[in-house]
Amino acid sequence: MSSRTEGALAHHFETLEQQAEAGALGMWAFLIQEVMFFGGLFTVYLVYRTLHPAAFVQGSAHLPIDLGTLNTGVLIGSSLTMALAVRGAQLGRGKNAALFILATMLLACVFLGIKGLEYSHKWHDQLVPGLNWNPGPDADAHLNLFYALYFVMTGCHALHMLIGLALMVVVARKAWRGGYSPGNFLGVECLGLYWHFVDLVWIFLFPLLYLLGRHGPHS
Amino acid sequence: MSQKPPTYLGGEYGMRSWLLTLDHKRIALLYLLGVTFFFLLGGVFAVLVRLELLTPAGDLFQSETYNKLFTLHGVFMVFFFLIPGIPAVLGNFLLPLMIGAKDLAFPRINLLSWYIYMVGGLFTLYAMLAGGVDTGWTFYTPYSSTYANSHVIAAALGIFVSGFSSILTGVNFIATIHKLRAPGLSWFRLPLFVWAHYATSLIMVLGTPVVAITILLVAVERLFHVGLFDPALGGDPILFQHLFWFYSHPAVYIMILPAMGVISEVIACFSQKRIFGYKFVAFSSLAIAVLGFLVWGHHMFVSGQSLYAGVVFSLLSFLVAIPSAVKVFNWIATLYRGSISFEAPMLYALGFIGLFTIGGLTGLFLATLAVDVHVHDTYFVVAHFHFVMVGGTVMAYLAGLHFWWPKMLGRLYPETLARITAVIIFVGFNLTFLPQFVLGYLGMPRRYHVYPLEFQVLNVLSTAGASILGLGFAMTAVYLPWSLRYGKKATPNPFDARGLEWTTTSPPMAHNFEEVPVVSTEAYERDEPEVVHV
Amino acid sequence: MVLIHEQASLMSEHGHVLPLRIYFGVFFALLAGTALTSWVATIDLGHLNDAVALAIAGTKAALVILFFMHVRYSSKLIWVFSLAGFVWLVLFFVLILADYETRVPVQGWG
């Protein structure tokens, strides 16, 4: 272990433990900025939902609750496989970790596929503001705001998933080749934190976009 | 063992060794080059603005051109000089040295953030060369969305990108300060510069992403016109201001907090005393960081924001004065009965205290709802924030640059010349911006290139001051590089200062210290009892 | 039990290796929460719909943070960091609604 430790320890740290703690703390600080990034979007959502509740009710009602629920399940599954990948790395089972990351990637692709299907339905229904927008005569005058936010919020989320997929390729390769050890698996740990965060965002996006206010404003 | 290890400047040579360096000290110098370039660029636009305002008529530029000049001045100065200035140059260089570490926690990310900063700068440069932006540095909608007629997206993209540099720097500093302190260096033994940078990093991490997403939404609105900020389609342009100022007001504290950190170090050194009320000064940095997030609405008193929200934001804004005043009073208490000497960094620091106090107090005028209605968007506001930004941040930047110049580059700057320059800059600054308070109070609005004849005298004074200020900066830009070749070689601690950075060689070796320092004293502790002259 | 033996041998090594049943327990709880929230959304509960949906989302988020992200087993510092963003966001929401919820329409407009 000692020879491996020397290679893995950067020159400016005293111990692997210090290095791992600094890395994890840095990742958490980075996640704070992610919370605020999506937080800005949630704020816009909050304000426009307050200003135009009827438009948001109408928009919500149009989104397919079945596909949304299914996709939430898929993403939760990917979070589980990612947690198991981290556990594999903790135990020093590199190949096991790599395989679980691969499973996570597959589930992520399923999620993106279903998301793409939903997008294509929106395009077909002419519900893409700015590009293909013709919501029909019964549409609320401000329905464009709901759909603009729908696309920006889910789009930012999907972009984060794509970045996650790219990172997974790198980490899975390294894990497969035995690049991590029980004392040194920071890369897998940070990837895990990132992926769980992506899951977290969706846990809130799903009810806010698909579920809230399906029964109309009551105030 | 007989030979000393090479300094970080030696050892490796060539472009490659600099552009791929992971050494925080070299990256700090890369930032110094970038920051200086953008400061010069922003300065050129400032000169053009002041030249135009020499006469009441629009002699030199069309109003469209003038709009672009003050926008580019603001954009380059705020986003590419003031925000990265002290943290990325001095903070980058000094944080690991001050806490006894060999480097920042994430050296690769540190280098990456420099590249991101430069790429962001290049985008904005492109926007400038392609024809400029005319929205003002604030990119208010609908100037930047529905009615935009300039290169908003390229400029905004540059700011978006450089924001990530800021975030990564903040993440790096936070992890470094938590996890890389030398043995014995507890939180209350840290230099106040480190506390200030910790508070700054919190703002960078908590605030910057919000402006990033805001810029993204403006780009979406501009490209696809989905109605996000267009009232005709249900959007609210004032929402942009909320989002923008949620970051950009705290960003003011990104600029001033590190400056306050510099001032604490300089005052402690040149009055040869510990900082009075160390814990109060330390915690006031955190208080400013937190309170700074709760006051953004004071930029929006006349925007159509609810009056009730205005009252709340006005009250909260007054609160920020408390920790700011705590700092000023504690610095003054430190000076009291100190054995003060007036080296150039100290002159800048004393200038800072006076000018920042004026800048801060006029901020209270502006935080008062009724007064703000009178002076909103006038030169009073321009003078106020230039007192904080230039009188505060730039003064502190120069104080810090001089103070740590021997440490960074191993040469002493020419002391007499530097003192003269400090005085010139102080005089030039006041002549430039004091008249603007009067102009604003008399009702001259900002962002116009023509004005009534009765304002000319004060404008001429202001432009004259700007030329003196410019002379001061130019002198600095000459003698500092000159000193690299002709300056006296610096000893490890030329100013008899305290702090770990002064215990290593000037300039430091690649890994900062020969062995890991162990700390057993408070910050600024003097070995011998103070000699009190009565 | 095998799990206990496995756990004991692992705690000495780096970090906290959780037994598999915790991961699967959380996973099924999250799936159940998802099914529940979608089902509740089809029933008209008035204002309660929003409250229930957000409460379920909050619970799910807490499960992910505490177990999948290991915060339950982490240092106090990580606890603070994991909460900071959310606390800040709430401040943002409160102050921005202080404007939107108290705006009075200008007389003579519209």
Coordinates of N, CA and C in Angstrom, one line a residue, chain A residues 47 50-51, chain B residues 236 238-239 241-242 296-297 300 303-310 312-313, chain C residues 92-104:
Chain A
V47 N -41.3 33.3 -8.7 CA -41.9 34.6 -9.0 C -43.0 34.5 -10.1
T50 N -46.1 32.9 -8.9 CA -46.8 33.8 -8.1 C -47.6 34.8 -9.0
L51 N -47.0 35.3 -10.0 CA -47.6 36.3 -10.9 C -48.7 35.7 -11.8
Chain B
D236 N -41.2 40.0 -16.3 CA -41.0 41.1 -15.4 C -39.6 41.6 -15.5
I238 N -38.1 43.8 -14.0 CA -37.5 44.0 -12.7 C -37.0 42.8 -12.0
L239 N -37.5 41.6 -12.4 CA -37.0 40.4 -11.9 C -35.5 40.2 -12.3
Q241 N -33.4 42.6 -12.4 CA -32.6 43.4 -11.4 C -32.5 42.7 -10.1
H242 N -33.5 42.0 -9.7 CA -33.4 41.2 -8.4 C -32.3 40.2 -8.5
W296 N -29.7 43.8 -1.4 CA -29.6 44.1 -2.9 C -30.7 45.1 -3.3
G297 N -31.8 45.0 -2.7 CA -32.9 45.8 -3.1 C -32.7 47.3 -3.0
M300 N -32.8 49.3 -6.1 CA -34.0 49.2 -6.9 C -35.1 50.1 -6.3
S303 N -37.2 51.5 -9.0 CA -37.4 50.7 -10.2 C -38.8 50.2 -10.4
G304 N -39.7 50.4 -9.4 CA -41.0 49.8 -9.4 C -41.1 48.7 -8.4
Q305 N -40.1 48.4 -7.7 CA -40.1 47.5 -6.6 C -41.1 48.0 -5.6
S306 N -41.8 47.1 -4.8 CA -42.7 47.5 -3.8 C -42.1 48.4 -2.8
L307 N -42.9 49.3 -2.3 CA -42.4 50.3 -1.3 C -42.0 49.6 0.0
Y308 N -42.8 48.6 0.3 CA -42.6 47.9 1.6 C -41.3 47.1 1.5
A309 N -41.0 46.5 0.3 CA -39.7 45.8 0.2 C -38.6 46.9 0.3
G310 N -38.9 48.0 -0.3 CA -37.9 49.1 -0.2 C -37.5 49.5 1.2
V312 N -37.8 47.6 3.8 CA -37.0 46.5 4.5 C -35.6 46.5 4.0
F313 N -35.4 46.7 2.7 CA -34.0 46.7 2.2 C -33.2 47.9 2.7
Chain C
F92 N -33.1 34.1 -0.1 CA -33.4 34.7 -1.4 C -34.9 34.7 -1.7
F93 N -35.5 33.6 -1.5 CA -37.0 33.5 -1.7 C -37.8 34.5 -0.9
V94 N -37.4 34.5 0.4 CA -38.2 35.4 1.3 C -38.1 36.9 0.9
L95 N -36.8 37.3 0.6 CA -36.6 38.7 0.3 C -37.2 39.1 -1.0
I96 N -37.2 38.1 -2.0 CA -37.7 38.5 -3.3 C -39.2 38.5 -3.3
L97 N -39.8 37.6 -2.4 CA -41.3 37.6 -2.3 C -41.7 38.9 -1.5
A98 N -40.8 39.4 -0.7 CA -41.2 40.6 0.0 C -41.5 41.7 -1.0
D99 N -40.9 41.7 -2.2 CA -41.3 42.6 -3.2 C -42.6 42.2 -3.9
Y100 N -42.6 40.9 -4.4 CA -43.7 40.6 -5.3 C -45.0 40.4 -4.5
E101 N -45.0 40.1 -3.3 CA -46.2 39.9 -2.5 C -46.8 41.2 -2.0
T102 N -46.0 42.3 -2.1 CA -46.5 43.5 -1.5 C -46.6 44.6 -2.5
R103 N -46.5 44.3 -3.8 CA -46.6 45.3 -4.8 C -48.1 45.8 -4.9
V104 N -48.2 47.1 -5.0 CA -49.6 47.7 -5.1 C -49.7 48.2 -6.6

